[in-house]
């Protein structure tokens, strides 16, 4: 297990949330789960950001489920959830026994949906790796470590992406905002991404 930890830590570091979104978007259809290891102080904000962005990039309903009441309660919530993609978080209070229960109930993660993502701290990840051998074997290399200074996109990357979207559509940022305000925004996921890049994710609610 220690060798696995070293391998994953060296080879699965992400420089940005955008890298994770690309991996989620590239996954095959089916019940695919991943782990995102982040700084414990960043978990809540990252889960909030991911819920919005995954819905846009993967075009599927995304829900969040808390594990603060234990593994059995978490699994029960998953069984009842109607969302296509799930973000699991608040697993930092779990001890070795809770992770073993989770491992024993792992088959109930398969709801024939798109799967999900566990957003956890490094300490929780270490407990998971040492106490859920079957789940970890199923995950394989899908355990990713987000660097502490990572951003969703740097300012330069954001500008490049906006320029590419403008060239692709022939529209300006102002055009896209106006379309969203008038509920005329095309359904292509790129337009939702565009609003996020402009910090106007609030306009996405108008399209529903």
N, CA and C of each residue as an Amber inpcrd file, in Angstrom:
protein
   624
   0.8140000  -1.2090000   0.0000000   0.0000000   0.0000000   0.0000000
   0.8560000   1.2720000   0.0000000   1.9510000   1.2550000   0.7560000
   2.8180000   2.4330000   0.8020000   3.4270000   2.7140000  -0.5730000
   3.7700000   1.6310000  -1.3000000   4.2940000   1.8130000  -2.6510000
   3.2370000   2.4220000  -3.5660000   1.9830000   1.9990000  -3.3830000
   0.8920000   2.5580000  -4.1780000   0.7260000   4.0360000  -3.8840000
   0.7830000   4.3960000  -2.6100000   0.6650000   5.8070000  -2.2260000
   1.7540000   6.6410000  -2.8890000   2.9850000   6.1350000  -2.8710000
   4.0920000   6.8740000  -3.4690000   3.9010000   7.0180000  -4.9750000
   3.4440000   5.9490000  -5.6150000   3.2330000   5.9940000  -7.0630000
   2.1610000   7.0170000  -7.4220000   1.0460000   6.9810000  -6.7030000
  -0.0590000   7.8920000  -7.0130000   0.3370000   9.3270000  -6.7330000
   1.0290000   9.5570000  -5.6270000   1.4200000  10.9170000  -5.2630000
   2.3460000  11.5210000  -6.3160000   3.1980000  10.6910000  -6.9210000
   4.1480000  11.1840000  -7.9120000   3.5030000  11.3910000  -9.2820000
   2.5410000  10.5310000  -9.6320000   2.0570000  10.4850000 -11.0010000
   0.6620000  11.0820000 -11.2050000  -0.0640000  11.3560000 -10.1590000
  -1.4470000  11.8060000 -10.3140000  -1.6840000  13.1990000  -9.7350000
  -0.6770000  14.0560000  -9.8070000  -0.8470000  15.4300000  -9.3360000
  -1.5040000  16.2700000 -10.4250000  -2.4780000  17.0720000 -10.0240000
  -3.1840000  17.9560000 -10.9440000  -2.7940000  19.3900000 -10.6460000
  -2.5950000  20.1670000 -11.6930000  -2.2480000  21.5720000 -11.5020000
  -3.4730000  22.4680000 -11.4270000  -4.6370000  21.9340000 -11.8050000
  -5.8490000  22.7560000 -11.7800000  -7.0840000  21.8690000 -11.7740000
  -8.2020000  22.4450000 -11.3580000  -9.4860000  21.7570000 -11.4340000
  -9.8180000  21.4500000 -12.8920000  -9.3760000  22.3190000 -13.7850000
  -9.6440000  22.1120000 -15.2060000  -9.1020000  20.7710000 -15.6810000
  -7.9460000  20.3630000 -15.1740000  -7.3900000  19.0600000 -15.5310000
  -8.3210000  17.9330000 -15.0880000  -8.8920000  18.0810000 -13.8990000
  -9.8190000  17.0640000 -13.4040000 -11.0570000  16.9970000 -14.2900000
 -11.5850000  18.1570000 -14.6760000 -12.7720000  18.1900000 -15.5260000
 -12.5090000  17.4840000 -16.8510000 -11.3130000  17.6440000 -17.3800000
 -10.9620000  16.9630000 -18.6210000 -10.9600000  15.4490000 -18.4290000
 -10.4790000  14.9880000 -17.2770000 -10.4600000  13.5540000 -17.0010000
 -11.8810000  13.0150000 -16.8260000 -12.7320000  13.7950000 -16.1700000
 -14.1230000  13.3830000 -16.0020000 -14.8150000  13.3280000 -17.3550000
 -14.5690000  14.3390000 -18.1950000 -15.1950000  14.3840000 -19.5050000
 -14.7270000  13.2710000 -20.4230000 -13.4990000  12.7990000 -20.2060000
 -12.9310000  11.7720000 -21.0810000 -13.2490000  10.3540000 -20.6160000
 -13.8860000  10.2150000 -19.4670000 -14.1400000   8.8710000 -18.9520000
 -15.1920000   8.1650000 -19.8120000 -15.1400000   6.8430000 -19.8840000
 -16.1640000   6.1030000 -20.6350000 -17.5080000   6.1690000 -19.9130000
 -18.5760000   5.9230000 -20.6480000 -19.8890000   5.8920000 -20.0120000
 -19.9390000   4.7430000 -19.0150000 -20.6990000   4.9340000 -17.9680000
 -20.8170000   3.8830000 -16.9670000 -20.5190000   4.3970000 -15.5730000
 -20.5140000   3.5090000 -14.6220000 -20.3760000   3.8440000 -13.2090000
 -18.8960000   3.9910000 -12.8450000 -18.3310000   5.1570000 -13.1540000
 -16.9030000   5.4120000 -12.9270000 -16.7320000   6.3570000 -11.7400000
 -15.9510000   5.9310000 -10.7420000 -15.7080000   6.7520000  -9.5570000
 -14.2440000   7.1700000  -9.5010000 -14.0190000   8.3500000  -8.9290000
 -12.6760000   8.8920000  -8.7830000 -12.5110000   9.4840000  -7.3830000
 -11.2600000   9.7330000  -7.0180000 -10.9240000  10.3840000  -5.7520000
 -10.1780000  11.6810000  -6.0650000 -10.5520000  12.7550000  -5.3740000
  -9.7910000  14.0080000  -5.4650000  -9.3030000  14.3600000  -4.0700000
  -7.9870000  14.3750000  -3.8890000  -7.3800000  14.6830000  -2.5950000
  -6.9920000  16.1590000  -2.5930000  -7.5270000  16.9070000  -1.6170000
  -7.2840000  18.3480000  -1.5620000  -6.9470000  18.7550000  -0.1290000
  -6.5080000  19.9820000   0.0220000  -6.2770000  20.5310000   1.3540000
  -7.5960000  20.5540000   2.1190000  -7.5840000  20.1270000   3.3680000
  -8.8160000  19.9980000   4.1420000  -9.5810000  21.3200000   4.2350000
  -8.8760000  22.4410000   4.2070000  -9.5390000  23.7470000   4.3100000
 -10.2100000  24.1780000   3.0070000  -9.9070000  23.4780000   1.9290000
 -10.4570000  23.8520000   0.6240000 -11.6200000  22.9700000   0.1900000
 -11.9330000  21.9530000   0.9620000 -12.9030000  20.9470000   0.5120000
 -14.2610000  21.5610000   0.1770000 -14.8110000  22.3680000   1.0720000
 -16.1630000  22.9000000   0.8540000 -16.2330000  23.7630000  -0.4030000
 -15.2650000  24.6630000  -0.5730000 -15.3000000  25.5520000  -1.7380000
 -15.1040000  24.7700000  -3.0310000 -14.2580000  23.7450000  -3.0060000
 -14.0250000  22.9440000  -4.2040000 -15.2690000  22.1420000  -4.5690000
 -15.9420000  21.5800000  -3.5840000 -17.1800000  20.8360000  -3.8570000
 -18.2270000  21.7520000  -4.4850000 -18.3530000  22.9720000  -3.9630000
 -19.3200000  23.9320000  -4.5200000 -18.9820000  24.2620000  -5.9660000
 -17.7080000  24.5230000  -6.2420000 -17.2830000  24.8360000  -7.6100000
 -17.5140000  23.6490000  -8.5470000 -17.1880000  22.4650000  -8.0700000
 -17.3000000  21.2850000  -8.9120000 -18.7400000  20.9640000  -9.2700000
 -19.6430000  21.1660000  -8.3350000 -21.0420000  20.8440000  -8.6220000
 -21.5440000  21.6330000  -9.8360000 -21.1960000  22.9160000  -9.8860000
 -21.6210000  23.7540000 -11.0150000 -20.9010000  23.3690000 -12.3050000
 -19.5890000  23.2140000 -12.2190000 -18.8160000  23.0030000 -13.4430000
 -19.0190000  21.6200000 -14.0410000 -19.1740000  20.5850000 -13.2160000
 -19.3850000  19.2370000 -13.7530000 -20.7160000  19.1600000 -14.4880000
 -21.7390000  19.8420000 -13.9620000 -23.0300000  19.8530000 -14.6510000
 -22.8890000  20.4230000 -16.0510000 -22.0510000  21.4440000 -16.1830000
 -21.8570000  22.0850000 -17.4890000 -21.0230000  21.2090000 -18.4140000
 -19.8770000  20.7470000 -17.9320000 -18.9530000  20.0150000 -18.7830000
 -19.4650000  18.6190000 -19.1270000 -20.1660000  17.9660000 -18.1990000
 -20.6210000  16.5960000 -18.4420000 -22.0900000  16.5260000 -18.8310000
 -22.7880000  17.6600000 -18.7900000 -24.1960000  17.7150000 -19.1700000
 -25.0170000  16.6770000 -18.4110000 -24.8580000  16.6430000 -17.0970000
 -25.6350000  15.7200000 -16.2790000 -25.9310000  16.3580000 -14.9270000
 -27.0320000  15.9570000 -14.3260000 -27.3850000  16.4510000 -12.9930000
 -26.3530000  15.9600000 -11.9860000 -25.8520000  16.8920000 -11.1740000
 -24.8030000  16.5700000 -10.2080000 -25.2680000  16.9350000  -8.8060000
 -25.1820000  15.9900000  -7.8850000 -25.5980000  16.2350000  -6.5100000
 -24.4560000  16.0110000  -5.5400000 -24.5910000  16.5620000  -4.3350000
 -23.5930000  16.3720000  -3.2830000 -24.2080000  15.5880000  -2.1290000
 -23.4150000  14.7060000  -1.5580000 -23.8800000  13.8930000  -0.4310000
 -22.8200000  13.9280000   0.6630000 -23.2440000  14.2460000   1.8740000
 -22.3470000  14.3290000   3.0160000 -22.2040000  12.9780000   3.7070000
 -20.9700000  12.6960000   4.1430000 -20.7230000  11.4660000   4.8790000
 -20.5890000  11.6780000   6.3700000 -21.0220000  12.8430000   6.8630000
 -20.8020000  13.1700000   8.2700000 -21.5450000  12.2350000   9.2240000
 -22.5800000  11.5230000   8.7500000 -23.3230000  10.5960000   9.6220000
 -22.8730000   9.1530000   9.4750000 -21.7590000   8.9540000   8.7820000
 -21.2080000   7.6080000   8.6880000 -21.4140000   6.9410000   7.3440000
 -20.7360000   5.8070000   7.1770000 -20.7220000   5.1120000   5.8910000
 -22.0790000   4.5370000   5.5140000 -22.7760000   3.9280000   6.4660000
 -24.0780000   3.3290000   6.1500000 -25.0750000   4.3950000   5.6940000
 -25.0870000   5.5190000   6.3940000 -25.9890000   6.6080000   6.0100000
 -25.6250000   7.1430000   4.6330000 -24.3240000   7.2720000   4.3550000
 -23.8730000   7.7450000   3.0510000 -24.3630000   6.8190000   1.9390000
 -24.1870000   5.5350000   2.1310000 -24.6120000   4.5620000   1.1200000
 -26.1280000   4.6090000   0.9330000 -26.8680000   4.7710000   2.0190000
 -28.3280000   4.8720000   1.9120000 -28.7350000   6.1130000   1.1170000
 -28.0390000   7.2220000   1.3460000 -28.3310000   8.4380000   0.5940000
 -28.0340000   8.2420000  -0.8930000 -26.9460000   7.5490000  -1.1870000
 -26.5990000   7.2720000  -2.5800000 -27.6910000   6.4350000  -3.2410000
 -28.2060000   5.4430000  -2.5100000 -29.2450000   4.5650000  -3.0540000
 -30.5090000   5.3360000  -3.4200000 -30.7840000   6.4070000  -2.6680000
 -32.0050000   7.1870000  -2.8860000 -31.8020000   8.3470000  -3.8640000
 -30.5590000   8.6930000  -4.1540000 -30.2770000   9.8610000  -4.9780000
 -30.7240000   9.6490000  -6.4270000 -31.2360000  10.7080000  -7.0330000
 -31.6800000  10.6410000  -8.4270000 -30.6820000  11.2860000  -9.3860000
 -29.6470000  11.9210000  -8.8380000 -28.6590000  12.6010000  -9.6840000
 -27.8350000  11.5920000 -10.4750000 -27.3910000  12.0290000 -11.6570000
 -26.5860000  11.1610000 -12.5170000 -25.1400000  11.0700000 -12.0440000
 -24.6500000  12.1350000 -11.4210000 -23.2610000  12.1780000 -10.9590000
 -23.2610000  12.6880000  -9.5270000 -22.4380000  12.0770000  -8.6680000
 -22.4650000  12.4050000  -7.2480000 -21.0980000  12.8470000  -6.7350000
 -21.1110000  13.8750000  -5.8860000 -19.9180000  14.3300000  -5.1820000
 -20.0710000  13.9540000  -3.7160000 -19.1670000  13.1360000  -3.2130000
 -19.2030000  12.7120000  -1.8090000 -18.1490000  13.4890000  -1.0420000
 -18.5550000  14.0190000   0.1310000 -17.6000000  14.7980000   0.9100000
 -17.9480000  14.7050000   2.3910000 -17.2210000  15.4340000   3.2300000
 -17.3510000  15.3770000   4.6940000 -17.0960000  13.9530000   5.2060000
 -15.9880000  13.3930000   4.7640000 -15.5860000  12.0460000   5.1770000
 -14.4050000  12.0850000   6.1430000 -14.0330000  13.2680000   6.5920000
 -12.8330000  13.4220000   7.4260000 -12.9940000  12.8500000   8.8300000
 -14.2240000  12.6750000   9.2920000 -14.4320000  12.1310000  10.6380000
 -14.4340000  10.5970000  10.6460000 -14.3640000   9.9820000   9.4890000
 -14.4100000   8.5200000   9.4240000 -13.1250000   7.9070000   9.9730000
 -13.2920000   6.8630000  10.7840000 -12.1410000   6.1030000  11.2590000
 -11.9890000   4.8580000  10.3880000 -11.0680000   3.9970000  10.7490000
 -10.8020000   2.7980000   9.9490000 -12.0420000   1.9320000   9.7900000
 -12.8360000   1.8360000  10.8570000 -14.0280000   0.9840000  10.8060000
 -15.0540000   1.5050000   9.8120000 -15.2470000   2.8240000   9.7660000
 -16.2140000   3.3910000   8.8160000 -15.7840000   3.1070000   7.3850000
 -14.4910000   3.2120000   7.1130000 -14.0040000   2.9140000   5.7660000
 -14.1780000   1.4410000   5.4330000 -14.0130000   0.5650000   6.4070000
 -14.2210000  -0.8660000   6.1660000 -15.6890000  -1.1580000   5.8540000
 -16.5930000  -0.4650000   6.5340000 -18.0300000  -0.6090000   6.2360000
 -18.3050000  -0.1380000   4.8130000 -17.7140000   1.0040000   4.4600000
 -17.8740000   1.5320000   3.0990000 -17.3990000   0.5080000   2.0730000
 -16.2700000  -0.1240000   2.3540000 -15.7100000  -1.1150000   1.4280000
 -16.6510000  -2.3060000   1.2840000 -17.2370000  -2.7300000   2.3930000
 -18.1490000  -3.8740000   2.3660000 -19.4220000  -3.5710000   1.5730000
 -19.8070000  -2.2970000   1.5330000 -21.0470000  -1.8910000   0.8470000
 -20.7720000  -1.2830000  -0.5260000 -19.5490000  -1.4310000  -1.0240000
 -19.1410000  -0.7360000  -2.2500000 -20.0100000  -1.0670000  -3.4580000
 -20.5840000  -2.2910000  -3.5020000 -21.3860000  -2.6800000  -4.6670000
 -22.6240000  -1.7980000  -4.8120000 -23.0490000  -1.1620000  -3.7160000
 -24.2360000  -0.3160000  -3.7750000 -23.9460000   1.0600000  -4.3780000
 -22.6870000   1.2980000  -4.7380000 -22.3510000   2.5210000  -5.4670000
 -22.8110000   2.4390000  -6.9220000 -23.0380000   1.2250000  -7.4130000
 -23.3900000   1.0460000  -8.8230000 -24.8930000   1.1710000  -8.9990000
 -25.2990000   2.3560000  -9.4750000 -26.7170000   2.6220000  -9.7450000
 -26.9560000   2.7620000 -11.2520000 -26.0100000   2.2680000 -12.0380000
 -26.0800000   2.3820000 -13.4980000 -26.1550000   3.8530000 -13.9130000
 -25.4640000   4.7180000 -13.1280000 -25.4010000   6.1370000 -13.4940000
 -23.9960000   6.4400000 -13.9810000 -23.6150000   7.7060000 -13.9480000
 -22.2940000   8.0870000 -14.4500000 -21.2000000   7.9730000 -13.3940000
 -21.5660000   7.6270000 -12.1470000 -20.5570000   7.4800000 -11.1090000
 -20.4280000   8.7220000 -10.2580000 -19.2090000   8.9960000  -9.8140000
 -19.0420000  10.1380000  -8.9340000 -17.6030000  10.3560000  -8.5060000
 -17.4620000  11.2670000  -7.5420000 -16.1480000  11.7150000  -7.0920000
 -16.1760000  11.8900000  -5.5850000 -15.1720000  11.3450000  -4.8970000
 -14.9970000  11.5800000  -3.4730000 -13.9740000  12.6930000  -3.3060000
 -14.3540000  13.7720000  -2.6280000 -13.4500000  14.8940000  -2.3670000
 -13.0200000  14.7910000  -0.9110000 -11.7530000  14.4510000  -0.6880000
 -11.2930000  14.1280000   0.6640000  -9.9260000  14.7450000   0.9460000
  -9.5870000  14.7690000   2.2250000  -8.2780000  15.2750000   2.6520000
  -7.2350000  14.1710000   2.5060000  -5.9720000  14.5350000   2.6460000
  -4.8910000  13.5560000   2.5380000  -4.9800000  12.5100000   3.6480000
  -5.3440000  12.9470000   4.8600000  -5.4700000  11.9990000   5.9720000
  -6.5800000  10.9840000   5.6980000  -7.7310000  11.4720000   5.2140000
  -8.8390000  10.5670000   4.8970000  -8.4500000   9.6240000   3.7610000
  -7.7100000  10.1330000   2.8040000  -7.2700000   9.2960000   1.6890000
  -6.3630000   8.1640000   2.1680000  -5.4610000   8.4660000   3.1080000
  -4.5860000   7.4310000   3.6520000  -5.3880000   6.3400000   4.3580000
  -6.4060000   6.7540000   5.1200000  -7.2660000   5.7790000   5.7940000
  -8.0260000   4.9420000   4.7720000  -8.5270000   5.5930000   3.7420000
  -9.2650000   4.8730000   2.6980000  -8.3820000   3.8190000   2.0330000
  -7.1630000   4.2160000   1.6390000  -6.2780000   3.3000000   0.9220000
  -5.9310000   2.0760000   1.7730000  -5.7930000   2.2710000   3.0780000
  -5.3880000   1.1590000   3.9480000  -6.5590000   0.3370000   4.4550000
  -7.8020000   0.7890000   4.2580000  -8.9480000   0.0750000   4.8390000
 -10.0350000  -0.3040000   3.8380000  -9.8330000   0.0380000   2.5600000
 -10.8330000  -0.3370000   1.5390000 -10.1270000  -1.0210000   0.3640000
  -9.5380000  -2.1820000   0.5930000  -8.7380000  -2.8230000  -0.4670000
  -9.5300000  -3.1050000  -1.7390000 -10.7870000  -3.4930000  -1.6000000
 -11.5890000  -3.8210000  -2.7810000 -11.9550000  -2.5610000  -3.5620000
 -12.3400000  -1.5140000  -2.8480000 -12.6970000  -0.2510000  -3.5040000
 -11.4750000   0.3590000  -4.1840000 -10.3380000   0.3400000  -3.5030000
  -9.1100000   0.9090000  -4.0640000  -8.6680000   0.1240000  -5.2940000
  -8.8180000  -1.1980000  -5.2530000  -8.4660000  -2.0230000  -6.4100000
  -9.3430000  -1.6520000  -7.5970000 -10.6150000  -1.3760000  -7.3440000
 -11.5530000  -0.9910000  -8.4030000 -11.2030000   0.3940000  -8.9550000
 -10.7980000   1.2980000  -8.0680000 -10.4140000   2.6390000  -8.5040000
  -9.2130000   2.6190000  -9.4350000  -8.2560000   1.7660000  -9.1360000
  -7.0220000   1.7480000  -9.9080000  -6.2590000   3.0480000  -9.7060000
  -5.9000000   3.7110000 -10.7950000  -5.0960000   4.9380000 -10.7210000
  -5.9490000   6.1950000 -10.6570000  -7.2640000   6.0460000 -10.4550000
  -8.1480000   7.2240000 -10.4790000  -8.1860000   7.9420000  -9.1220000
  -7.0180000   8.1480000  -8.5260000  -6.8670000   8.9360000  -7.3040000
  -5.9800000  10.1130000  -7.6650000  -6.5250000  11.3220000  -7.5680000
  -5.8200000  12.5120000  -8.0410000  -5.5680000  13.4830000  -6.8920000
  -4.4070000  14.1210000  -6.9460000  -3.9770000  15.0400000  -5.9010000
  -3.9490000  16.4550000  -6.4670000  -4.7650000  17.3390000  -5.9090000
  -4.8050000  18.7220000  -6.3740000  -3.7620000  19.5330000  -5.6210000
  -2.8680000  20.1770000  -6.3400000  -1.8480000  20.9960000  -5.7050000
  -2.4950000  22.1750000  -5.0010000  -1.9070000  22.5760000  -3.8720000
  -2.5210000  23.5870000  -3.0220000  -2.7030000  24.9300000  -3.7220000
  -1.7840000  25.2550000  -4.6380000  -1.8680000  26.5540000  -5.2930000
  -2.6230000  26.4890000  -6.6130000  -3.3280000  25.3650000  -6.8540000
  -4.0290000  25.2200000  -8.1240000  -5.2270000  26.1450000  -8.1980000
  -5.5000000  26.6060000  -9.4100000  -6.6780000  27.4240000  -9.6660000
  -7.5170000  26.7190000 -10.7040000  -8.8010000  27.0930000 -10.8030000
  -9.6310000  26.5190000 -11.8490000  -8.9990000  26.8230000 -13.1990000
  -8.6250000  28.0340000 -13.4450000  -7.8470000  28.4470000 -14.6070000
  -7.0650000  29.6940000 -14.2190000  -5.8380000  29.8120000 -14.6990000
  -5.1030000  31.0540000 -14.4860000  -5.7430000  32.1400000 -15.3430000
  -5.4170000  33.3920000 -15.0560000  -5.9630000  34.4940000 -15.8540000
  -5.5800000  34.3380000 -17.3220000  -4.3340000  33.9240000 -17.5600000
  -3.8740000  33.7550000 -18.9420000  -4.6280000  32.6250000 -19.6400000
  -4.8170000  31.5030000 -18.9310000  -5.5640000  30.3870000 -19.5010000
  -7.0090000  30.7730000 -19.7620000  -7.5880000  31.5470000 -18.8490000
  -8.9630000  32.0120000 -19.0130000  -9.0990000  32.8780000 -20.2570000
  -8.1680000  33.7870000 -20.4400000  -8.2070000  34.6750000 -21.6090000
  -8.0630000  33.8840000 -22.9050000  -7.1800000  32.8870000 -22.8980000
  -6.9940000  32.0690000 -24.0970000  -8.2610000  31.2860000 -24.4280000
  -8.8960000  30.7500000 -23.3990000 -10.1170000  29.9700000 -23.6230000
 -11.2500000  30.8640000 -24.1190000 -11.3730000  32.0530000 -23.5580000
 -12.4000000  32.9900000 -24.0150000 -12.1600000  33.3880000 -25.4670000
 -10.9060000  33.6150000 -25.8240000 -10.5810000  33.9800000 -27.2070000
 -10.9510000  32.8460000 -28.1620000 -10.7070000  31.6040000 -27.7350000
 -11.0390000  30.4530000 -28.5730000 -12.5530000  30.3250000 -28.7540000
 -13.3020000  30.5850000 -27.6820000 -14.7600000  30.5180000 -27.7720000
 -15.2970000  31.6210000 -28.6820000 -14.7160000  32.8030000 -28.5920000
 -15.1480000  33.9090000 -29.4430000 -14.8780000  33.6060000 -30.9130000
 -13.7110000  33.0110000 -31.1830000 -13.3680000  32.6700000 -32.5650000
 -14.2910000  31.5720000 -33.0890000 -14.6220000  30.6210000 -32.2420000
 -15.4690000  29.4830000 -32.6270000 -16.8840000  29.9390000 -32.9920000
 -17.4180000  30.8990000 -32.2480000 -18.8170000  31.2990000 -32.4410000
 -18.9970000  32.6000000 -33.2060000 -17.9450000  33.4230000 -33.2360000
 -18.1010000  34.7480000 -33.8270000 -18.8440000  35.7120000 -32.9230000
 -19.0210000  35.3430000 -31.6700000 -19.7330000  36.1790000 -30.7070000
 -18.7560000  36.7930000 -29.7160000 -19.1530000  37.9020000 -29.1140000
 -18.3600000  38.5460000 -28.0780000 -18.8560000  38.1030000 -26.7060000
 -18.0950000  38.4400000 -25.6720000 -18.5370000  38.1590000 -24.3080000
 -19.8750000  38.8300000 -24.0220000 -20.0170000  40.0630000 -24.5000000
 -21.2560000  40.8270000 -24.2720000 -22.4360000  40.1500000 -24.9690000
 -22.1930000  39.5760000 -26.1610000 -23.2650000  38.8690000 -26.8790000
 -23.7810000  37.6910000 -26.0610000 -22.8480000  36.9440000 -25.4890000
 -23.2270000  35.7480000 -24.7400000 -23.9870000  36.1260000 -23.4720000
 -23.5480000  37.1720000 -22.7840000 -24.2610000  37.6270000 -21.5920000
 -25.6720000  38.0710000 -21.9590000 -25.8070000  38.7960000 -23.0720000
 -27.1240000  39.2610000 -23.5090000 -28.0380000  38.0860000 -23.8450000
 -27.5030000  37.0740000 -24.5160000 -28.3020000  35.8810000 -24.8320000
 -28.7750000  35.1930000 -23.5560000 -27.8790000  35.0950000 -22.5760000
 -28.2440000  34.4500000 -21.3160000 -29.3000000  35.2540000 -20.5660000
 -29.1520000  36.5610000 -20.5560000 -30.1170000  37.4160000 -19.8570000
 -31.5040000  37.3220000 -20.4890000 -31.5520000  37.0660000 -21.8000000
 -32.8280000  36.9460000 -22.5130000 -33.2940000  35.5060000 -22.6800000
 -32.6090000  34.5930000 -21.9700000 -32.9410000  33.1660000 -22.0030000
 -32.9020000  32.6070000 -23.4220000 -31.9560000  33.0640000 -24.2010000
 -31.7990000  32.5940000 -25.5740000 -30.4480000  31.9070000 -25.7890000
 -29.7930000  31.5430000 -24.7130000 -28.4690000  30.9440000 -24.8020000
 -28.5730000  29.5440000 -25.4230000 -27.7660000  29.2310000 -26.4420000
 -27.7580000  27.8680000 -27.0010000 -27.4440000  26.8400000 -25.9160000
 -27.8640000  25.6120000 -26.1420000 -27.7030000  24.5620000 -25.1310000
 -26.3210000  23.9140000 -25.1460000 -25.4630000  24.2730000 -26.1090000
 -24.1120000  23.7020000 -26.1400000 -23.4020000  23.9690000 -24.8150000
 -22.7380000  22.9500000 -24.2330000 -22.0860000  23.1400000 -22.9340000
 -21.0120000  24.2190000 -22.9430000 -20.4550000  24.5120000 -24.1340000
 -19.4250000  25.5420000 -24.2220000 -19.9510000  26.9100000 -23.7800000
 -21.2540000  27.1660000 -24.0020000 -21.8170000  28.4580000 -23.6000000
 -21.9240000  28.5610000 -22.0800000 -22.2300000  27.4300000 -21.4320000
 -22.2400000  27.4210000 -19.9840000 -20.8470000  27.6470000 -19.4270000
 -19.8530000  26.9930000 -20.0510000 -18.4570000  27.2030000 -19.6680000
 -18.0890000  28.6800000 -19.8260000 -18.5580000  29.3030000 -20.9190000
 -18.2670000  30.7030000 -21.2130000 -18.7290000  31.5980000 -20.0650000
 -19.9560000  31.3690000 -19.6080000 -20.4870000  32.1830000 -18.5070000
 -19.6800000  31.9830000 -17.2280000 -19.2510000  30.7500000 -16.9780000
 -18.4350000  30.4680000 -15.7910000 -17.1210000  31.2330000 -15.8730000
 -16.5010000  31.2350000 -17.0600000 -15.2290000  31.9430000 -17.2400000
 -15.3890000  33.4420000 -17.0410000 -16.5920000  33.9610000 -17.3280000
 -16.8680000  35.3860000 -17.1490000 -17.3720000  35.7080000 -15.7400000
 -17.3520000  34.7000000 -14.8690000 -17.8780000  34.8600000 -13.4990000
 -19.3520000  35.2460000 -13.5090000 -20.0890000  34.7190000 -14.4860000
 -21.5210000  34.9780000 -14.5770000 -22.2950000  33.6700000 -14.5300000
 -21.8240000  32.7580000 -13.7060000 -22.5390000  31.5090000 -13.5300000
 -23.9520000  31.6840000 -13.0110000 -24.2230000  32.8520000 -12.4050000
 -25.5830000  33.1390000 -11.9200000 -26.6080000  33.1260000 -13.0490000
 -26.1650000  33.4270000 -14.2660000 -27.0890000  33.4850000 -15.4020000
 -27.5250000  32.0880000 -15.8680000 -26.7970000  31.0630000 -15.4360000
 -27.1720000  29.6970000 -15.8320000 -28.5230000  29.3200000 -15.2660000
 -28.8470000  29.8340000 -14.0890000 -30.1300000  29.5250000 -13.4850000
 -31.2840000  30.0020000 -14.3470000 -31.0960000  31.0600000 -15.1000000
 -32.1610000  31.5910000 -15.9520000 -32.4920000  30.6800000 -17.1200000
 -31.5580000  29.7800000 -17.4450000 -31.7640000  28.9410000 -18.6180000
 -32.6190000  27.7210000 -18.2990000 -32.8590000  27.4820000 -17.0090000
 -33.5890000  26.2510000 -16.6080000 -35.0920000  26.4760000 -16.7030000
